[in-house]
Amino acid sequence: MMFRSVTCVVVWAVVMAWSATSPIIAAEAHDAFEKAIGPYVQKNCVKCHGPETQKGDFRVDTLSHDVGGGPSVNRWREVIEKINNGEMPPEDFPNRPTAEEGAQVVEWLAARIDEGRAARLAKRQPVSFRRLSCVEYANTVEDLLGVQFGVADPGGLNEDAEYQGFDRIGSALSLSASHIEKYYNAAEAILDEAYPDKPVETKIVRKRAHELRGGPSSQQLKEFEEQGLLDKIRVDMWPGHEIQGGRPGPSGDMLKNGGYFKVRIQASGMKPPGGRAPHLTFYANKVDRLLFEQDIIAPEDKPIVVEFTCHLPPNSNAFQLTNDVPGPSNLPRSGRSGAVPFFSLKQGRIPWQIKLTDEDGVPLYPFLIVDWVEWEGPLVSDETAAKRARYMPGEDATIDQARECVTRFCEDAFRRPVTASEVDRYMAIVDSEIKAGSKVPAAVKSAMLAVLCSKDFLFLVEGNLQQPSENLNDFELANRLSYMLWSTMPDDELESLAREGKLSDKKVLKQQVDRMLADPRAERFCVDFPRQWLQLHKLGMFPPNKELYPEYDPHLERSMAGETTAFFREVLDNNLSLREFLDSNWTMVNPRLAMHYDIDGIEKDQFQRITLDKDAHRGGLLTQAAILSLTSDGTRHRPVHRGVWVMQSIFGKSPPPPPANVDPIEPNPVDSPKATIRMKLEAHKHDANCAACHRKIDPLGLAFDNFDAIGRWRTEEKVPNGTGANPKVDASGVLPDGREFAGPAEFRQLLVANVDEFNETFIKKLANYTLRRTMTVDDRNQLHAIAAQSQAADYHVRDLVEAFILSDLFQKR
């Protein structure tokens, strides 16, 4: 009875509190509505959709004025669509409003709907649960048990949902029955590798050239061995040549249990003058994953050994070793040595075969020579073995020792202290398994399976029903910091500081930021944050047409993305200004990207900082090939999409939705003069319903019309159909505020002059990424405070990241 009374009091208090605040919210929404679009609605909408007449059974006067947060969101979306399409008001409406007036109403309504959606996504309960992203799950499992689970492999985890490029927004990451099944299967595979039924023996297996190449009969091999030539056989790999299937992999059952493996390859690589270097790639077919790639430049008589470590699931025994560069055919008649084993470039060529070198022995093509492939594994480091042993009792362990192991595993997996009652739940599994006849280690393994499938492992949990608080406790702070900078669980030092209650001390927190940014794991932040902020997942979504862009290949695509993340890393590590993202006199290139940019002198196969010449036409993020390519469709550049990207990623704004059934830009007719896409976009400006929005979007994209669909500089636009010469590119424009620019260089300078707006966008994107939620009007004051600190520090990025972490916003739930 007492419980019911208390419950009634609590419910009554909540209802009264809502009743008190609800009219205030409604009044504020009403005032904003009336001020912004009330007169327009009253004059142009109520006559046909009001109390007297309801055409189409639609009343606009009864819709909630809380456009984004009220119950009429979908109805307001219909209003936007009708105004966008020019259907409302109808053409015969007296004193019909201008398209500009309609566009202003659409923009205001769309902004309120976006705000409402953001508020719903950011809504915080007393306890919040935000699921780990796939990347975070993989990193956490690796740090916890030393197993690198392939979340993107066939049969891995479901792909994460994304919101405006971010794949870690808690309210967007749902949990379905399919997710649960995938997590269960993943946990089984992880534990089977960490704790196999039988000890796994580490082996070393070398595949020599004659095994990789195939061809010579057993009798020929015997003769070569007798002549001392067997070890001198080499694999001649012309451009595009592949060694597939089990040949590059180890023989026997070495891969039966999966795990970590070290792979070594001895090879030589001949680079023709002014051409591309041979590019060795090693691909795992069954898991659809590139394991390694590197340019190989080494004399024929001085081969080098390249080495890499990879993790593979059980029975991944199909591979592909490739000289991944374009070039002439490698068919035996014209290319490879055919039935005769290859020993050296100096051996004679059959008259009808293509020459490998000129008369002076200089290579004519990017030619790769492979001597052997060596596998070592499965490998378990001493550190990983010790880590796994902490959680697993011995065969003769007591139940108390089992409990100690389960407790340690729960605390590390949950990333916080655990209560006795929490451990009891998992010890009940241990007891049940032992009673069913299992030995203690097997019983504990079953409990570990349950832990890896629990909400406390799969989710970042913040808040406490018994002790509500606006601020994070020290363990929650450790998790937020670690998953921001490392995308994984806190390490021992962070956990120790959290236990001591020191992490909420801002001086200690600053020390940890410095330590963590200096750690190699901070590379994950330099990859994951720009990937999500800049929507790099769209790169390659529309593969460029091979006929139009024959030089585009997967190596170039990976190099494009690598430039952007290496650029971000360089800015962060050297505490450069945010202005560098908008315009710079330098960039990061590797040899493949340097060739794409027509930059000479880059030989070492790694990203390196170079100073750009004045005529390079590049600088900052917006002229990088990754950004220019992800905003194209594989056949042509898309100025509107580029403009929308600039609005979202640089200005932090989203344009209103376009009208339905907009006609696409058609290819140029064969019998018409050749026209640029810009010329065709002019048609949108003649449509009054499109013009208002396109005046804001188009200039932001047209500024980069000098770059084609894969980011190459050009002065004229190649138009495949039509009559006359290819038209010249016009990259000039006028911004909505009246500022003019003549091309991308002047446009970038206008952006730099407006760095404060970009400063606020960058901080907001950083908050989205870190807090795992959208920002609302409630966050504005704190975001502005961080922006002011950044401005005072001249927008230096590392200082900005530190100011964000030390802010009240970072430390609040």
Coordinates of N, CA and C in Angstrom, one line a residue, residues 658-794:
P658 N 14.7 18.5 -51.6 CA 14.3 19.0 -53.0 C 12.9 18.6 -53.3
P659 N 12.3 19.3 -54.3 CA 11.0 18.9 -54.7 C 11.0 17.5 -55.3
A660 N 9.8 16.8 -55.2 CA 9.7 15.5 -55.7 C 9.7 15.5 -57.3
N661 N 10.2 14.5 -57.9 CA 10.2 14.3 -59.3 C 10.9 15.4 -60.1
V662 N 12.1 15.8 -59.5 CA 12.9 16.7 -60.3 C 13.6 16.0 -61.5
D663 N 13.5 16.6 -62.6 CA 14.1 16.0 -63.8 C 15.6 15.9 -63.7
P664 N 16.2 14.7 -63.9 CA 17.7 14.7 -63.9 C 18.3 15.4 -65.0
I665 N 19.6 15.7 -64.9 CA 20.3 16.4 -66.0 C 20.6 15.3 -67.0
E666 N 20.1 15.5 -68.2 CA 20.2 14.5 -69.3 C 21.6 14.7 -70.0
P667 N 22.1 13.6 -70.6 CA 23.3 13.7 -71.4 C 23.1 14.6 -72.5
N668 N 24.2 15.2 -73.0 CA 24.1 16.2 -74.1 C 23.6 15.5 -75.4
P669 N 22.6 16.0 -76.0 CA 22.2 15.5 -77.3 C 23.3 15.5 -78.3
V670 N 23.3 14.5 -79.2 CA 24.3 14.4 -80.2 C 24.3 15.5 -81.2
D671 N 23.2 16.1 -81.5 CA 23.1 17.1 -82.5 C 23.0 18.5 -81.9
S672 N 23.3 18.7 -80.6 CA 23.3 20.0 -80.0 C 24.7 20.4 -79.6
P673 N 24.9 21.7 -79.5 CA 26.2 22.2 -79.1 C 26.6 21.6 -77.7
K674 N 27.9 21.3 -77.5 CA 28.3 20.8 -76.3 C 28.1 21.8 -75.1
A675 N 27.6 21.3 -74.0 CA 27.2 22.2 -72.9 C 27.8 21.7 -71.6
T676 N 28.3 22.5 -70.7 CA 28.7 22.1 -69.4 C 27.5 21.8 -68.5
I677 N 27.8 21.1 -67.4 CA 26.8 20.8 -66.4 C 26.3 22.1 -65.8
R678 N 27.2 23.1 -65.7 CA 26.8 24.4 -65.2 C 25.7 25.0 -66.1
M679 N 25.9 24.9 -67.4 CA 24.9 25.5 -68.3 C 23.6 24.8 -68.1
K680 N 23.6 23.5 -67.9 CA 22.3 22.8 -67.8 C 21.6 23.1 -66.4
L681 N 22.5 23.4 -65.4 CA 21.9 23.8 -64.1 C 21.2 25.1 -64.2
E682 N 21.5 25.9 -65.2 CA 20.8 27.2 -65.3 C 19.3 27.0 -65.4
A683 N 18.9 25.8 -65.9 CA 17.5 25.6 -66.1 C 16.8 25.6 -64.8
H684 N 17.5 25.2 -63.7 CA 16.9 25.2 -62.4 C 16.5 26.6 -61.9
K685 N 17.4 27.5 -62.3 CA 17.2 28.9 -61.9 C 16.0 29.5 -62.6
H686 N 15.6 29.0 -63.8 CA 14.4 29.5 -64.4 C 13.1 28.9 -63.8
D687 N 13.3 27.8 -63.0 CA 12.1 27.3 -62.3 C 12.1 28.0 -60.9
A688 N 11.1 28.8 -60.7 CA 11.0 29.6 -59.5 C 11.1 28.8 -58.3
N689 N 10.5 27.6 -58.3 CA 10.5 26.8 -57.1 C 11.9 26.2 -56.7
C690 N 12.8 26.2 -57.7 CA 14.1 25.6 -57.5 C 15.1 26.7 -57.2
A691 N 14.9 27.9 -57.8 CA 15.9 29.0 -57.9 C 16.4 29.4 -56.5
A692 N 15.5 29.6 -55.6 CA 15.8 30.2 -54.3 C 16.9 29.3 -53.5
C693 N 16.7 28.0 -53.5 CA 17.6 27.1 -52.9 C 18.9 26.9 -53.7
H694 N 18.8 26.8 -55.0 CA 20.0 26.6 -55.8 C 20.9 27.8 -55.8
R695 N 20.3 29.0 -55.6 CA 21.2 30.2 -55.4 C 22.1 30.1 -54.2
K696 N 21.7 29.3 -53.2 CA 22.6 29.1 -52.0 C 23.5 27.9 -52.2
I697 N 23.0 26.9 -52.9 CA 23.8 25.6 -53.0 C 24.8 25.6 -54.1
D698 N 24.3 26.0 -55.3 CA 25.1 25.9 -56.5 C 26.5 26.6 -56.5
P699 N 26.6 27.8 -56.0 CA 27.9 28.4 -56.0 C 29.0 27.7 -55.2
L700 N 28.5 27.0 -54.1 CA 29.5 26.3 -53.3 C 30.1 25.1 -54.0
G701 N 29.3 24.5 -55.0 CA 29.8 23.4 -55.7 C 30.5 23.8 -57.0
L702 N 29.9 24.8 -57.7 CA 30.5 25.3 -58.9 C 31.9 25.9 -58.8
A703 N 32.2 26.3 -57.6 CA 33.5 26.8 -57.3 C 34.6 25.8 -57.6
F704 N 34.2 24.5 -57.7 CA 35.2 23.4 -57.9 C 35.0 22.7 -59.2
D705 N 34.4 23.5 -60.2 CA 34.1 22.9 -61.5 C 35.4 22.6 -62.3
N706 N 36.5 23.2 -61.9 CA 37.8 22.9 -62.5 C 38.3 21.5 -62.2
F707 N 37.6 20.8 -61.4 CA 38.0 19.4 -61.0 C 37.0 18.4 -61.5
D708 N 37.4 17.4 -62.2 CA 36.5 16.4 -62.8 C 36.0 15.4 -61.7
A709 N 35.4 14.3 -62.1 CA 34.7 13.4 -61.2 C 35.7 12.6 -60.3
I710 N 37.0 12.6 -60.7 CA 38.0 11.9 -59.9 C 39.1 12.9 -59.4
G711 N 38.7 14.2 -59.4 CA 39.6 15.2 -58.8 C 40.7 15.7 -59.6
R712 N 40.7 15.4 -60.9 CA 41.8 16.0 -61.7 C 41.5 17.4 -62.2
W713 N 42.5 18.2 -62.2 CA 42.4 19.6 -62.7 C 42.1 19.7 -64.2
R714 N 41.3 20.6 -64.6 CA 41.0 20.8 -66.0 C 40.6 22.2 -66.2
T715 N 40.7 22.6 -67.5 CA 40.3 24.0 -67.9 C 39.1 23.9 -68.8
E716 N 38.8 22.8 -69.3 CA 37.6 22.6 -70.2 C 36.9 21.3 -69.8
E717 N 35.6 21.3 -70.0 CA 34.8 20.1 -69.6 C 34.6 19.2 -70.8
K718 N 35.1 18.0 -70.6 CA 34.9 17.0 -71.7 C 33.5 16.6 -71.8
V719 N 32.9 16.8 -72.9 CA 31.5 16.5 -73.2 C 31.5 15.4 -74.3
P720 N 31.1 14.2 -74.0 CA 31.2 13.1 -75.0 C 30.4 13.3 -76.2
N721 N 29.2 13.9 -76.0 CA 28.3 14.0 -77.2 C 28.1 15.5 -77.5
G722 N 27.6 15.8 -78.7 CA 27.3 17.2 -79.1 C 28.3 17.7 -80.2
T723 N 28.0 18.8 -80.6 CA 28.8 19.4 -81.7 C 29.7 20.5 -81.1
G724 N 30.8 20.8 -81.9 CA 31.7 21.9 -81.5 C 32.7 21.4 -80.5
A725 N 33.5 22.4 -80.0 CA 34.6 22.1 -79.1 C 34.1 21.9 -77.7
N726 N 34.9 21.2 -76.9 CA 34.6 21.1 -75.5 C 34.5 22.5 -74.8
P727 N 33.5 22.8 -74.1 CA 33.4 24.2 -73.5 C 34.4 24.4 -72.4
K728 N 34.7 25.7 -72.2 CA 35.6 26.1 -71.1 C 34.9 26.0 -69.8
V729 N 35.6 25.7 -68.7 CA 35.1 25.6 -67.4 C 34.9 27.0 -66.8
D730 N 33.8 27.3 -66.2 CA 33.5 28.5 -65.5 C 33.3 28.2 -64.0
A731 N 34.3 28.5 -63.2 CA 34.2 28.2 -61.8 C 34.0 29.4 -60.9
S732 N 33.5 30.5 -61.5 CA 33.2 31.7 -60.8 C 31.8 31.6 -60.1
G733 N 31.5 32.6 -59.2 CA 30.2 32.5 -58.6 C 30.1 33.7 -57.6
V734 N 28.9 33.8 -57.1 CA 28.5 34.8 -56.1 C 27.8 34.1 -54.9
L735 N 28.3 34.3 -53.7 CA 27.7 33.7 -52.6 C 26.4 34.5 -52.2
P736 N 25.6 33.8 -51.4 CA 24.3 34.5 -51.0 C 24.5 35.8 -50.4
D737 N 25.6 36.1 -49.7 CA 25.9 37.4 -49.1 C 26.5 38.4 -50.0
G738 N 26.6 38.0 -51.3 CA 27.1 39.0 -52.3 C 28.5 38.9 -52.6
R739 N 29.3 38.2 -51.9 CA 30.8 38.1 -52.2 C 31.0 37.3 -53.4
E740 N 31.9 37.8 -54.3 CA 32.2 37.1 -55.5 C 33.5 36.4 -55.5
F741 N 33.6 35.4 -56.4 CA 34.9 34.7 -56.5 C 35.1 34.2 -58.0
A742 N 36.3 34.1 -58.4 CA 36.6 33.8 -59.8 C 37.0 32.4 -60.0
G743 N 37.2 31.6 -58.9 CA 37.6 30.2 -59.0 C 37.8 29.6 -57.7
P744 N 38.3 28.4 -57.6 CA 38.5 27.7 -56.3 C 39.5 28.4 -55.4
A745 N 40.5 29.0 -55.9 CA 41.5 29.6 -55.0 C 40.8 30.8 -54.3
E746 N 40.1 31.6 -55.0 CA 39.4 32.8 -54.4 C 38.3 32.3 -53.4
F747 N 37.6 31.2 -53.8 CA 36.6 30.7 -53.0 C 37.2 30.2 -51.6
R748 N 38.3 29.5 -51.7 CA 38.9 29.0 -50.4 C 39.3 30.2 -49.5
Q749 N 39.8 31.3 -50.1 CA 40.1 32.5 -49.3 C 38.9 33.1 -48.7
L750 N 37.7 33.0 -49.3 CA 36.5 33.5 -48.7 C 36.1 32.6 -47.5
L751 N 36.3 31.3 -47.7 CA 36.1 30.4 -46.5 C 37.0 30.8 -45.4
V752 N 38.3 31.0 -45.6 CA 39.2 31.3 -44.6 C 38.8 32.6 -43.9
A753 N 38.3 33.6 -44.6 CA 37.8 34.8 -44.0 C 36.6 34.6 -43.1
N754 N 35.9 33.5 -43.3 CA 34.7 33.2 -42.5 C 35.0 32.0 -41.6
V755 N 36.2 31.9 -41.1 CA 36.7 30.8 -40.3 C 35.8 30.5 -39.0
D756 N 35.2 31.6 -38.5 CA 34.5 31.4 -37.2 C 33.3 30.5 -37.4
E757 N 32.6 30.6 -38.6 CA 31.5 29.7 -38.8 C 32.0 28.2 -38.9
F758 N 33.1 28.0 -39.6 CA 33.7 26.7 -39.7 C 34.1 26.2 -38.3
N759 N 34.7 27.1 -37.5 CA 35.1 26.7 -36.1 C 33.9 26.1 -35.4
E760 N 32.7 26.8 -35.5 CA 31.6 26.2 -34.7 C 31.1 24.9 -35.3
T761 N 31.2 24.8 -36.6 CA 30.8 23.5 -37.3 C 31.7 22.4 -36.8
F762 N 33.0 22.6 -36.8 CA 34.0 21.6 -36.4 C 33.7 21.1 -35.0
I763 N 33.5 22.1 -34.1 CA 33.2 21.7 -32.7 C 31.9 20.9 -32.6
K764 N 30.9 21.3 -33.3 CA 29.7 20.5 -33.3 C 29.9 19.1 -33.8
K765 N 30.6 18.9 -34.9 CA 30.9 17.6 -35.4 C 31.7 16.8 -34.4
L766 N 32.6 17.4 -33.8 CA 33.4 16.7 -32.8 C 32.5 16.3 -31.6
A767 N 31.6 17.1 -31.3 CA 30.6 16.8 -30.2 C 29.7 15.6 -30.6
N768 N 29.2 15.6 -31.9 CA 28.4 14.5 -32.4 C 29.2 13.2 -32.2
Y769 N 30.4 13.2 -32.7 CA 31.3 12.0 -32.6 C 31.5 11.5 -31.2
T770 N 31.8 12.5 -30.3 CA 32.3 12.1 -29.0 C 31.1 11.8 -28.1
L771 N 30.1 12.6 -28.1 CA 29.0 12.4 -27.2 C 27.9 11.4 -27.7
R772 N 28.1 11.1 -29.0 CA 27.3 10.0 -29.6 C 25.8 10.4 -29.7
R773 N 25.6 11.7 -29.9 CA 24.3 12.2 -30.0 C 24.3 13.5 -30.8
T774 N 23.1 13.9 -31.2 CA 23.0 15.2 -32.0 C 23.0 16.3 -31.0
M775 N 23.3 17.5 -31.5 CA 23.3 18.7 -30.6 C 21.9 19.4 -30.7
T776 N 21.5 20.0 -29.6 CA 20.2 20.7 -29.6 C 20.4 22.1 -29.1
V777 N 19.4 22.8 -29.0 CA 19.5 24.2 -28.6 C 20.0 24.3 -27.2
D778 N 19.8 23.3 -26.4 CA 20.3 23.3 -25.0 C 21.8 23.2 -24.9
D779 N 22.4 22.8 -26.0 CA 23.9 22.7 -26.0 C 24.6 24.0 -26.6
R780 N 23.8 24.9 -27.1 CA 24.4 26.1 -27.8 C 25.3 26.9 -27.0
N781 N 25.0 27.2 -25.7 CA 25.8 28.0 -24.9 C 27.2 27.4 -24.7
Q782 N 27.2 26.1 -24.4 CA 28.4 25.4 -24.2 C 29.3 25.3 -25.4
L783 N 28.6 25.0 -26.6 CA 29.3 25.0 -27.8 C 29.9 26.3 -28.2
H784 N 29.2 27.4 -27.9 CA 29.7 28.8 -28.2 C 30.9 29.1 -27.2
A785 N 30.9 28.6 -26.0 CA 32.0 28.8 -25.1 C 33.3 28.1 -25.6
I786 N 33.1 26.9 -26.1 CA 34.3 26.2 -26.7 C 34.8 26.9 -27.9
A787 N 33.9 27.4 -28.7 CA 34.2 28.1 -29.9 C 35.0 29.4 -29.6
A788 N 34.6 30.1 -28.5 CA 35.3 31.3 -28.1 C 36.7 30.9 -27.6
Q789 N 36.9 29.8 -26.9 CA 38.3 29.4 -26.5 C 39.1 29.1 -27.7
S790 N 38.5 28.4 -28.7 CA 39.2 28.1 -29.9 C 39.7 29.4 -30.6
Q791 N 38.8 30.4 -30.7 CA 39.1 31.6 -31.4 C 40.2 32.3 -30.7
A792 N 40.2 32.3 -29.3 CA 41.3 33.0 -28.5 C 42.6 32.3 -28.7
A793 N 42.6 31.0 -29.1 CA 43.8 30.2 -29.3 C 44.2 30.2 -30.8
D794 N 43.6 31.1 -31.6 CA 43.8 31.2 -33.0 C 43.5 29.9 -33.7

